[in-house]
Structure formats: C-alpha cells, structure tokens
C-alpha cells in the first residue's frame, strides 16, 4: 500500500509528492518534501507509515499543521484528508491500494531554460525567453515584459531565474499578482505549467526546462553564488529608462524655443576720487563749524517763595531776688555786701 500528497493550492498546486516510510516536510534544504512558501517553516511536519496507517506530526512549526481544517499536534490521516501547512499550502492525502511506496523525489535540477507565454490580451501566443538573472513585468516601457493595460502597475512584478530555482515577487502592485489563482504577498518559487496573472487581466504560462547537473539551493541568492562566472544580468534585458514620443516632442519644443540668455550689463566702474590739496585740509578742518551746544534747560518761571526770617527771641527777665536782697532792691537799697553809687549833681 502506497500513499502520496497532491498539491491543491498555492505554490504546490499541480505537484505530486510520493510518500515513503517516513518523510520530513518543510522549507529546509535537506527536507524530503521541500516547500518554499509563505507560512511554511524549515522543519514543519513529519509524515510516516505505521503498519496499515499513516500519521502526521507537527514539528514545532510557527503557523501550525492542519488536517481537514483542525490544527493538530499528531493525528492519523485518512484517504482524501486535506493537509494544510500554515495558511497557504493545501495538499490532498491519497492512499493507493496495492501500490508500492514510491521513492522520495529527487531534488530539483538545474534550470537551463525559462519561457513565459502570454495566454490572453493583445500579446496572446507571444513567447518571452527569460535569461538567467532578473526581469521586471509592468505597464511602463522600461520593463522587460511590457503589458499595456491600466490595471497593471508601472513596475508590477519581478522574476528571478537562478541556477536551480525561479522565483516571482510582487512589487507592491495595486491590483496584485496571482499564481495559479492565488494572490501572493511574498516571494514564491515557480514550477512548470504555473500560471502568473498580473492585476487579474493578463495571464502568462511558465515553462521551465531542467537538467541533472545542478543541486538545489535554499534561496535565489545561494543559487546565484553557485553560478559560474558568466554575467548575472543579460545586457539585452537590462532595465533602462526609455522616453515616450510625447516626452521627446515636448523636450524638442522646449529646446527650440529657449533663446540664449543675454549677459547682464556690466556695472559702471566707480569714479576715481578727486585729489585733495594737503595744505588746504587743515584750513578746511578749522573752518568747519562746531556743532551747536544744546540749549540749557529752561528754568521754572515761577520762583520759589522766600522763607520767612526767623523770629527774634526776647530776652527772658531776670529771676526775682528772694529774701533780704529782694526787699532791698525794691526800696532802692543795695543788698548787703553791695554799694550803690549815686549819680553826680544829686542832693545829699
């Protein structure tokens, strides 16, 4: 009894993965079933056969493993169960009665040719040979693959062809990029017969031719490092700036109508100062009038009133004599101990 996983959505759509006794699923380079897609961890899950049953176990992935929509840690899988890795990869589990277990698929082989074929629009049936390196797709004339539709962004998406893998990345376009009817948000690995849709209006079919001389790489950068010394970018496919006919015509009109600017008139040279007689200089300096002194501040018109003269102090009368001296003074007799001199000419 054998089993297999059939890709249903995302980057695994259309791919078959036979199941041996035990297979490791993830994005790591040494995984038995290697899936490079958003949400798939390097060591995502393990699937093995135990007797007549098959089991799947999550290997500690970030976004989980689901069986028929239910997140599981370890679960038995049955015929036609849907195994989901993360949120974008769906695989259908099939059991084939009487079939022997197929060997684990060999790693992807080196890419020797890559072509895009337009499936609709004015370019339907046109084939584009993609050399090793990277190209851009979009509405602008500077792209390697030009899609003349307003729903397609000027620089819409980028395809990088490495030694072993071919990747596609949306360049933040307005209407998005789809691979096999699933809109992508990150870099995805393209496979044979994948369908790329730009903005929902133009579809291209991918054809990849491989040989058995190369070994797989984890990333396009590693694939480029393993490449030989030939140039990474084809000179014929190098992105360059191309002017449109309207822009060229407008530039010619501007060049034809632009007259050479006249040189600005030169400023007249300053006149030489007149010579001055040195002997007259002191006289002129003396003759120069001195600046008038500022007028004195006006005095107040009303004079201040004069202060009144101080009042004269009257002499205080002598204090009255007391006792015998006072009585003698009253009678005109000098007090004892004193002599009174009478005036001349008087009587005895």
XYZ file of C-alpha atoms in Angstrom:
348
model
C 0.000 0.000 0.000
C 1.406 3.355 -1.004
C 0.394 6.968 -0.450
C 1.030 10.406 -1.887
C 0.287 14.074 -1.376
C -1.190 16.089 -4.256
C -0.748 19.863 -4.272
C -4.050 21.702 -4.276
C -3.373 25.433 -3.703
C -0.526 27.905 -3.615
C 2.919 27.074 -4.947
C 2.277 23.299 -4.691
C -0.760 23.284 -6.992
C -0.291 20.586 -9.639
C 2.680 18.903 -7.875
C 2.668 15.292 -6.621
C 4.735 14.084 -3.641
C 5.026 10.292 -3.132
C 5.242 9.151 0.494
C 7.958 6.716 1.558
C 8.155 5.158 5.023
C 8.932 8.497 6.702
C 9.177 11.905 5.060
C 10.096 15.304 6.505
C 8.181 18.271 5.125
C 9.406 21.859 5.268
C 11.401 24.642 3.642
C 14.836 23.352 4.689
C 17.270 22.318 2.023
C 17.518 18.748 3.328
C 13.735 18.231 3.673
C 12.343 15.141 1.911
C 9.441 17.232 0.600
C 10.730 20.762 0.246
C 8.084 23.508 0.003
C 9.195 27.131 -0.274
C 6.069 29.085 0.527
C 4.915 31.733 2.961
C 3.991 30.262 6.339
C 5.957 27.002 5.891
C 8.702 26.528 8.497
C 12.071 24.981 7.749
C 11.115 21.829 9.672
C 7.346 21.954 9.510
C 5.941 18.406 9.832
C 6.711 14.698 9.642
C 4.546 12.068 7.912
C 5.149 8.325 8.220
C 3.538 4.927 7.792
C 2.907 2.731 10.816
C 1.509 -0.679 9.885
C -1.549 -0.054 7.734
C -1.970 3.538 8.966
C -0.385 6.868 8.163
C 0.338 9.542 10.728
C 1.349 13.185 10.589
C 3.042 15.149 13.373
C 3.739 18.873 13.609
C 7.457 19.553 14.146
C 7.029 22.750 16.133
C 6.118 24.953 13.176
C 5.208 28.596 13.631
C 1.920 28.584 11.717
C 0.771 25.061 12.512
C -0.294 21.883 10.708
C -3.972 21.188 9.982
C -5.880 18.053 8.986
C -9.245 18.773 7.386
C -9.276 22.250 8.951
C -8.341 21.210 12.521
C -4.936 22.108 13.950
C -3.159 19.014 15.191
C -0.002 18.048 17.044
C -0.157 14.396 15.999
C -3.008 12.859 14.027
C -3.829 9.890 11.855
C -4.553 10.797 8.255
C -7.082 9.051 6.065
C -7.742 8.810 2.363
C -8.747 12.220 0.861
C -7.896 14.173 4.014
C -6.713 17.736 3.339
C -3.353 18.540 4.961
C -2.711 22.280 5.373
C 0.705 23.734 6.158
C 0.465 27.210 7.588
C -2.303 29.148 5.860
C -1.499 28.969 2.176
C -0.491 25.382 1.285
C -3.137 22.667 0.918
C -2.308 19.068 -0.005
C -4.678 16.133 -0.530
C -3.621 12.841 1.039
C -4.280 9.779 -1.171
C -3.875 6.094 -0.357
C -3.312 3.800 -3.312
C -4.231 0.179 -2.600
C -1.756 -2.382 -3.883
C 0.803 0.206 -4.923
C 4.291 0.049 -3.572
C 5.714 3.040 -1.846
C 7.473 5.281 -4.342
C 10.940 6.565 -3.600
C 11.380 10.045 -2.289
C 11.506 12.501 -5.205
C 14.946 13.721 -6.175
C 15.841 17.346 -5.615
C 15.019 19.940 -8.237
C 17.546 20.026 -11.044
C 19.291 22.975 -12.639
C 17.282 25.403 -14.764
C 18.524 25.511 -18.364
C 15.612 27.367 -19.992
C 12.716 29.537 -18.894
C 9.900 30.891 -21.070
C 6.738 32.900 -20.474
C 3.831 32.532 -22.895
C 1.033 35.124 -22.959
C -2.347 33.405 -22.687
C -4.650 36.387 -23.301
C -4.768 40.029 -24.381
C -3.108 41.539 -27.469
C 0.068 39.563 -26.676
C -1.728 36.177 -26.671
C 0.553 33.447 -28.018
C 3.717 35.557 -27.755
C 6.634 33.789 -26.054
C 9.320 35.502 -23.976
C 12.657 33.752 -23.439
C 13.902 34.661 -19.949
C 17.714 34.603 -19.497
C 19.458 33.956 -16.198
C 19.198 36.962 -13.878
C 16.098 39.017 -13.153
C 13.488 40.802 -15.225
C 10.513 43.032 -14.448
C 6.962 42.983 -15.756
C 4.683 46.005 -15.878
C 2.988 48.767 -17.839
C 5.975 51.115 -18.231
C 8.147 50.893 -21.349
C 11.230 50.400 -19.164
C 10.118 46.863 -18.184
C 11.473 43.763 -19.882
C 7.964 42.405 -20.436
C 5.541 45.265 -21.153
C 1.823 44.731 -20.505
C -0.211 47.626 -21.901
C -3.169 47.667 -19.530
C -4.186 50.293 -16.970
C -4.931 47.596 -14.364
C -1.246 46.631 -14.405
C 1.119 48.778 -12.346
C 4.065 50.564 -13.965
C 6.519 48.105 -12.389
C 4.281 45.249 -11.330
C 6.355 42.136 -10.557
C 9.857 40.686 -10.770
C 11.027 37.242 -11.899
C 14.469 35.998 -10.873
C 15.989 32.991 -12.588
C 18.740 31.389 -10.536
C 20.816 28.300 -11.157
C 18.262 25.943 -9.630
C 15.099 27.923 -8.864
C 12.844 30.505 -10.469
C 11.141 32.949 -8.110
C 8.415 35.559 -8.525
C 7.823 38.597 -6.316
C 5.039 41.173 -6.407
C 6.435 44.725 -6.259
C 3.604 46.207 -4.172
C 1.320 46.499 -7.184
C -2.141 47.993 -6.809
C -4.154 45.037 -8.134
C -1.809 42.264 -7.048
C -0.103 39.259 -8.634
C -1.653 35.778 -8.662
C -0.032 32.373 -9.087
C -2.470 29.626 -10.018
C -5.384 31.892 -8.977
C -3.864 32.590 -5.523
C -2.696 36.116 -4.705
C 0.866 36.210 -3.414
C 2.274 38.509 -0.726
C 5.899 37.338 -0.683
C 8.461 35.659 -2.910
C 7.253 32.312 -4.300
C 9.036 29.580 -6.235
C 7.651 28.912 -9.703
C 7.236 25.467 -11.198
C 6.469 24.125 -14.683
C 2.997 24.995 -16.004
C 2.395 27.580 -13.288
C 0.166 30.484 -14.308
C 1.077 34.087 -13.473
C -1.718 36.656 -13.579
C -0.959 40.397 -13.364
C -3.740 42.525 -11.886
C -6.334 39.944 -12.892
C -6.150 40.997 -16.562
C -3.073 39.342 -18.137
C -2.001 35.721 -17.698
C 1.301 34.054 -18.586
C 2.153 30.356 -18.605
C 5.529 29.293 -17.172
C 7.688 26.656 -18.838
C 10.877 25.505 -17.097
C 13.438 23.144 -18.622
C 15.883 21.434 -16.263
C 18.895 19.149 -16.433
C 20.595 16.950 -13.838
C 23.819 18.869 -13.325
C 22.915 21.289 -10.513
C 21.936 20.865 -6.885
C 19.140 22.801 -5.172
C 19.780 25.943 -3.144
C 17.875 27.414 -0.262
C 17.456 30.854 -1.784
C 17.950 32.577 -5.136
C 20.957 34.334 -3.622
C 22.636 30.965 -2.937
C 21.787 29.822 -6.437
C 23.457 32.922 -7.858
C 26.540 32.288 -5.704
C 26.838 28.762 -7.144
C 26.585 30.015 -10.713
C 29.621 30.189 -12.990
C 31.461 33.372 -13.856
C 29.078 34.370 -16.653
C 27.324 37.720 -16.093
C 24.341 37.652 -13.768
C 22.320 40.028 -15.956
C 21.885 39.827 -19.698
C 22.784 43.105 -21.363
C 19.855 42.679 -23.746
C 17.409 42.510 -20.854
C 18.902 45.254 -18.713
C 16.204 47.634 -17.495
C 16.747 51.085 -18.925
C 14.919 54.414 -18.987
C 13.024 54.991 -22.240
C 11.436 58.359 -23.129
C 7.998 58.256 -24.729
C 7.301 60.028 -28.044
C 5.251 62.741 -26.319
C 8.053 63.429 -23.836
C 10.651 63.624 -26.629
C 8.472 66.044 -28.633
C 7.967 68.239 -25.602
C 11.691 68.333 -24.904
C 12.424 69.328 -28.532
C 9.909 72.176 -28.318
C 11.493 73.436 -25.128
C 14.978 73.291 -26.643
C 13.871 75.032 -29.855
C 12.059 77.866 -28.059
C 14.720 78.563 -25.472
C 16.959 81.529 -26.534
C 20.389 82.034 -25.053
C 20.115 84.273 -22.058
C 21.624 87.760 -22.641
C 24.577 88.632 -20.497
C 23.646 91.114 -17.790
C 25.000 94.686 -18.357
C 28.243 95.274 -16.598
C 28.126 97.720 -13.737
C 29.970 101.052 -14.414
C 33.366 101.362 -12.813
C 33.377 103.645 -9.781
C 34.773 107.160 -10.414
C 38.233 107.868 -9.062
C 38.149 110.182 -6.044
C 39.317 113.784 -6.733
C 42.752 114.729 -5.481
C 42.718 116.981 -2.449
C 45.348 119.628 -1.639
C 47.058 118.640 1.554
C 47.717 122.266 2.533
C 44.021 123.112 2.409
C 42.997 120.212 4.592
C 43.854 121.859 7.965
C 42.155 125.083 6.938
C 39.015 123.228 5.962
C 39.088 121.359 9.188
C 39.348 124.671 11.127
C 36.635 126.281 9.036
C 34.236 123.504 9.756
C 31.766 124.878 12.288
C 31.472 123.166 15.591
C 28.155 121.614 16.364
C 25.933 123.924 18.367
C 25.694 123.132 22.042
C 22.287 122.037 23.170
C 20.247 124.903 24.760
C 20.225 124.922 28.556
C 17.216 123.527 30.164
C 14.613 126.216 30.857
C 14.279 127.230 34.480
C 10.968 127.250 36.158
C 9.168 130.584 35.505
C 7.654 130.802 38.964
C 10.392 131.358 41.627
C 10.062 129.587 44.858
C 8.713 131.794 47.724
C 11.411 133.081 50.147
C 11.450 131.507 53.548
C 10.213 133.868 56.329
C 13.001 135.299 58.600
C 13.358 133.532 61.913
C 11.598 135.225 64.801
C 13.869 137.047 67.321
C 13.872 135.590 70.757
C 13.003 138.055 73.552
C 15.388 138.221 76.496
C 13.952 136.462 79.457
C 13.512 138.727 82.559
C 15.933 138.003 85.353
C 14.546 135.846 88.019
C 13.244 137.801 91.086
C 15.519 138.128 94.075
C 14.439 136.335 97.100
C 14.860 137.178 100.784
C 16.510 140.409 102.099
C 18.181 141.155 98.817
C 14.824 141.240 97.157
C 13.355 143.626 99.639
C 16.342 145.990 99.448
C 16.155 146.075 95.758
C 12.557 147.073 95.991
C 13.426 150.052 98.307
C 16.458 151.045 96.206
C 18.896 149.913 98.800
C 21.664 147.729 97.588
C 21.677 144.475 99.141
C 24.131 143.861 101.885
C 27.602 143.419 100.702
C 27.000 145.724 97.721
C 27.466 149.530 97.252
C 25.150 151.697 95.297
C 26.802 154.696 93.536
C 24.532 157.718 93.272
C 24.670 159.851 90.157
C 26.534 163.232 90.235
C 24.697 166.502 90.804
C 22.241 164.921 93.032
C 21.234 166.185 96.540
C 22.704 164.865 99.838
